Coordinates of C-alpha atoms in Angstrom, one line a residue:
M634 CA -15.7 200.4 -28.0
P635 CA -15.5 201.5 -24.3
P636 CA -13.7 199.7 -22.3
R637 CA -16.2 198.1 -20.0
T638 CA -18.1 196.9 -22.9
F639 CA -14.8 195.3 -24.5
R640 CA -14.0 193.6 -21.1
R641 CA -17.5 192.2 -21.4
R642 CA -17.8 190.1 -24.9
I643 CA -13.8 189.1 -23.3
W644 CA -15.2 187.8 -20.8
L645 CA -18.7 186.7 -23.0
A646 CA -15.8 184.7 -25.5
A647 CA -14.1 183.2 -22.7
L648 CA -17.2 181.6 -20.9
A649 CA -18.3 180.1 -24.7
A650 CA -14.5 178.3 -25.1
V651 CA -15.3 177.3 -20.4
N652 CA -19.0 175.1 -22.3
L653 CA -18.1 173.8 -25.3
A654 CA -14.5 172.8 -23.3
G655 CA -17.4 170.7 -20.8
L656 CA -19.7 169.6 -23.1
A657 CA -16.7 167.7 -25.3
A658 CA -15.1 165.7 -21.5
A659 CA -19.3 164.6 -20.7
Q660 CA -20.3 162.6 -23.9
P661 CA -18.5 159.2 -23.0
A662 CA -15.5 158.1 -25.8
P663 CA -16.8 155.9 -29.2
P664 CA -15.6 151.8 -28.8
P665 CA -12.8 151.1 -29.8
P666 CA -12.8 148.7 -33.5
P667 CA -12.9 145.1 -31.9
T668 CA -9.5 143.3 -32.0
P669 CA -9.3 140.0 -34.7
M670 CA -9.3 137.0 -32.1
A671 CA -6.5 134.4 -33.0
P672 CA -7.8 130.2 -34.2
E673 CA -7.2 128.1 -30.6
T674 CA -4.5 125.8 -30.7
P675 CA -4.0 122.6 -29.5
S676 CA -2.1 123.4 -25.2
R677 CA 1.7 121.2 -25.8
G678 CA 0.6 118.6 -22.9
A679 CA -2.8 117.3 -24.4
P680 CA -2.7 114.5 -25.9
A681 CA -3.1 114.2 -30.3
E682 CA -5.8 112.4 -30.9
E683 CA -5.0 108.4 -33.1
A684 CA -7.5 108.0 -35.8
P685 CA -9.3 105.1 -36.3
P686 CA -7.0 101.7 -36.9
V687 CA -7.4 101.0 -40.7
S688 CA -7.4 97.0 -39.9
V689 CA -9.1 95.1 -37.1
P690 CA -7.7 92.2 -36.3
V691 CA -11.3 89.5 -35.8
P692 CA -10.7 87.5 -32.0
A693 CA -9.6 83.9 -32.2
P694 CA -13.5 81.9 -32.2
I695 CA -13.0 80.3 -28.7
A696 CA -13.0 76.4 -28.0
V697 CA -16.1 74.6 -26.4
P698 CA -15.5 71.4 -24.9
P699 CA -17.9 68.8 -25.3
M700 CA -21.0 68.0 -23.6
S701 CA -21.2 64.3 -22.5
E702 CA -23.5 61.3 -23.5
K703 CA -25.1 62.0 -19.1
E704 CA -26.1 65.5 -20.5
V705 CA -27.1 65.2 -24.3
A706 CA -29.7 62.0 -23.0
A707 CA -33.0 62.8 -21.9
A708 CA -33.9 62.6 -18.0
P709 CA -36.6 60.6 -17.2
P710 CA -40.3 60.0 -17.5
P711 CA -41.7 60.6 -13.4
T712 CA -42.3 57.6 -11.2
A713 CA -45.8 55.9 -10.1
E714 CA -44.9 57.3 -7.3
A715 CA -44.1 60.4 -7.8
K716 CA -46.0 63.4 -6.4
L717 CA -46.7 66.1 -7.9
P718 CA -46.2 69.3 -6.0
G719 CA -49.3 71.3 -5.1
V720 CA -51.9 67.9 -6.0
P721 CA -53.4 66.5 -3.0
E722 CA -53.0 62.3 -2.0
R723 CA -55.7 60.4 -2.9
R724 CA -57.2 58.2 -0.3
A725 CA -57.0 54.7 0.4
R726 CA -60.6 52.9 -0.3
Y727 CA -61.2 50.1 1.3
D728 CA -63.9 46.3 1.1
V729 CA -65.2 46.3 4.7
A730 CA -66.8 48.8 6.5
V731 CA -67.3 48.7 10.5
L732 CA -70.7 49.8 12.0
E733 CA -71.9 49.2 15.6
A734 CA -75.8 50.5 16.1
L735 CA -77.0 51.3 18.9
D736 CA -81.9 50.0 20.1
K737 CA -82.2 52.5 21.9
V738 CA -85.7 51.4 23.4
T739 CA -83.5 47.7 24.7
A740 CA -80.0 49.6 24.9
E741 CA -78.7 46.9 22.7
S742 CA -75.5 47.9 20.9
L743 CA -74.3 45.5 18.4
R744 CA -71.1 46.0 16.3
F745 CA -70.7 43.8 12.5
E746 CA -68.9 43.9 9.4
A747 CA -70.4 46.3 5.7
A748 CA -69.2 44.7 2.9
V749 CA -68.9 47.2 0.4
G750 CA -71.8 46.9 -2.4
R751 CA -74.0 44.0 0.1
P752 CA -76.5 44.4 1.6
I753 CA -76.7 43.8 5.4
R754 CA -79.7 43.3 7.7
Y755 CA -80.1 44.5 11.0
K756 CA -83.4 44.3 12.7
S757 CA -85.6 45.9 10.5
L758 CA -82.8 48.4 8.9
I759 CA -80.9 47.5 6.1
F760 CA -77.6 48.7 5.4
T761 CA -75.8 49.3 1.6
V762 CA -72.3 50.3 1.6
K763 CA -71.4 52.1 -1.8
A764 CA -67.6 53.0 0.0
C765 CA -65.5 53.5 2.3
E766 CA -62.1 54.7 2.7
R767 CA -59.1 56.2 4.7
S768 CA -58.4 60.4 4.6
A769 CA -54.9 60.5 3.5
S770 CA -51.5 61.1 4.6
D771 CA -51.6 64.5 3.7
E772 CA -54.9 64.9 5.7
P773 CA -54.9 66.7 8.9
I774 CA -57.4 64.2 10.6
D775 CA -56.5 60.0 10.2
D776 CA -60.2 59.6 9.7
S777 CA -62.6 57.0 7.8
I778 CA -65.2 57.5 5.9
A779 CA -68.3 55.5 4.2
Y780 CA -71.1 56.5 1.5
L781 CA -73.8 54.0 2.6
T782 CA -78.1 54.2 2.3
V783 CA -80.3 52.5 4.9
D784 CA -83.0 52.3 4.8
S785 CA -86.4 51.0 7.0
Q786 CA -88.2 48.2 5.9
P787 CA -89.3 45.7 9.2
R788 CA -89.5 42.0 8.6
P789 CA -92.8 40.6 7.0
A790 CA -95.6 39.2 9.0
P791 CA -95.7 35.3 8.8
G792 CA -97.9 35.1 5.9
K793 CA -97.8 38.2 4.4
P794 CA -95.9 39.8 2.0
P795 CA -93.1 41.9 2.4
L796 CA -93.2 45.5 2.7
S797 CA -91.9 47.7 0.1
P798 CA -88.3 49.4 2.5
R799 CA -88.2 53.3 2.9
Q800 CA -84.9 55.5 3.4
T801 CA -83.9 56.8 6.4
F802 CA -80.7 58.0 5.8
K803 CA -77.9 58.1 2.8
G804 CA -74.4 59.9 2.3
W805 CA -71.7 60.1 4.5
M806 CA -70.7 58.6 7.7
Y807 CA -67.9 60.0 9.8
A808 CA -65.5 58.3 12.2
S809 CA -64.6 60.9 14.6
S810 CA -67.3 62.6 13.6
P811 CA -70.4 60.7 14.4
G812 CA -72.9 63.6 14.8
L813 CA -71.8 65.3 11.7
H814 CA -74.3 63.8 9.6
P815 CA -76.2 62.0 11.8
L816 CA -78.4 58.8 11.6
E817 CA -82.0 59.3 12.3
H818 CA -84.3 57.0 13.3
P819 CA -86.6 57.2 16.8
V820 CA -85.9 53.3 17.8
Y821 CA -82.3 52.9 15.4
D822 CA -79.1 55.1 15.6
A823 CA -76.2 53.9 13.9
W824 CA -72.5 55.2 13.2
L825 CA -68.8 54.0 11.4
I826 CA -66.4 52.6 13.5
T827 CA -63.3 52.5 10.6
C828 CA -62.9 50.9 7.4
R829 CA -60.2 47.4 6.3
A830 CA -59.7 45.4 3.7
A831 CA -62.0 42.4 4.1
A832 CA -59.7 39.0 5.8
P833 CA -58.0 36.3 2.3
P834 CA -60.2 33.5 1.4
I835 CA -59.1 30.7 3.8
A836 CA -57.8 28.4 1.6
S837 CA -59.5 24.2 2.3
A838 CA -57.1 21.4 3.8
R839 CA -56.7 19.2 1.8

């Protein structure tokens, strides 16, 4: 074998050994086997968990003081004067209405009283008051209100039968607002003044 060929083989063998060593170094090493974990042990500073008690003591009953007779007794019934909240007061009713009438032709006016339920005549008008009342204390305006009817019936001529009455007004009259529901008549006018109680009868002296 010539010397050049022998040196070439040696060089190739050395090169192959170097390549094998490089490949071995490039491959990753297999992971180590997992080590078994030791069981956790409570730390020395943490308190140990206590076991539940075998028997629980029953607390003593609480003493309740006896109730007095005032607390046991029922509340008294409401009196007649007691006013329920939100319920309006009732208006006071009277038995006499004070009216005033006017003759537009002669400018003559007359103030007179009309008892509730009793017709009263003023010239050719007949007034019949059905109700007369005053506003309650919880109303904003102090007023008198009367419900009445007014019939027109001229006086009959001598020897002639009376004419049938013709109603000219029916409704409520307000003393504070006479023009709210007025009497509409071509000759006469009338309005409410107030409501009052009838005077007690005067005892006859013996």
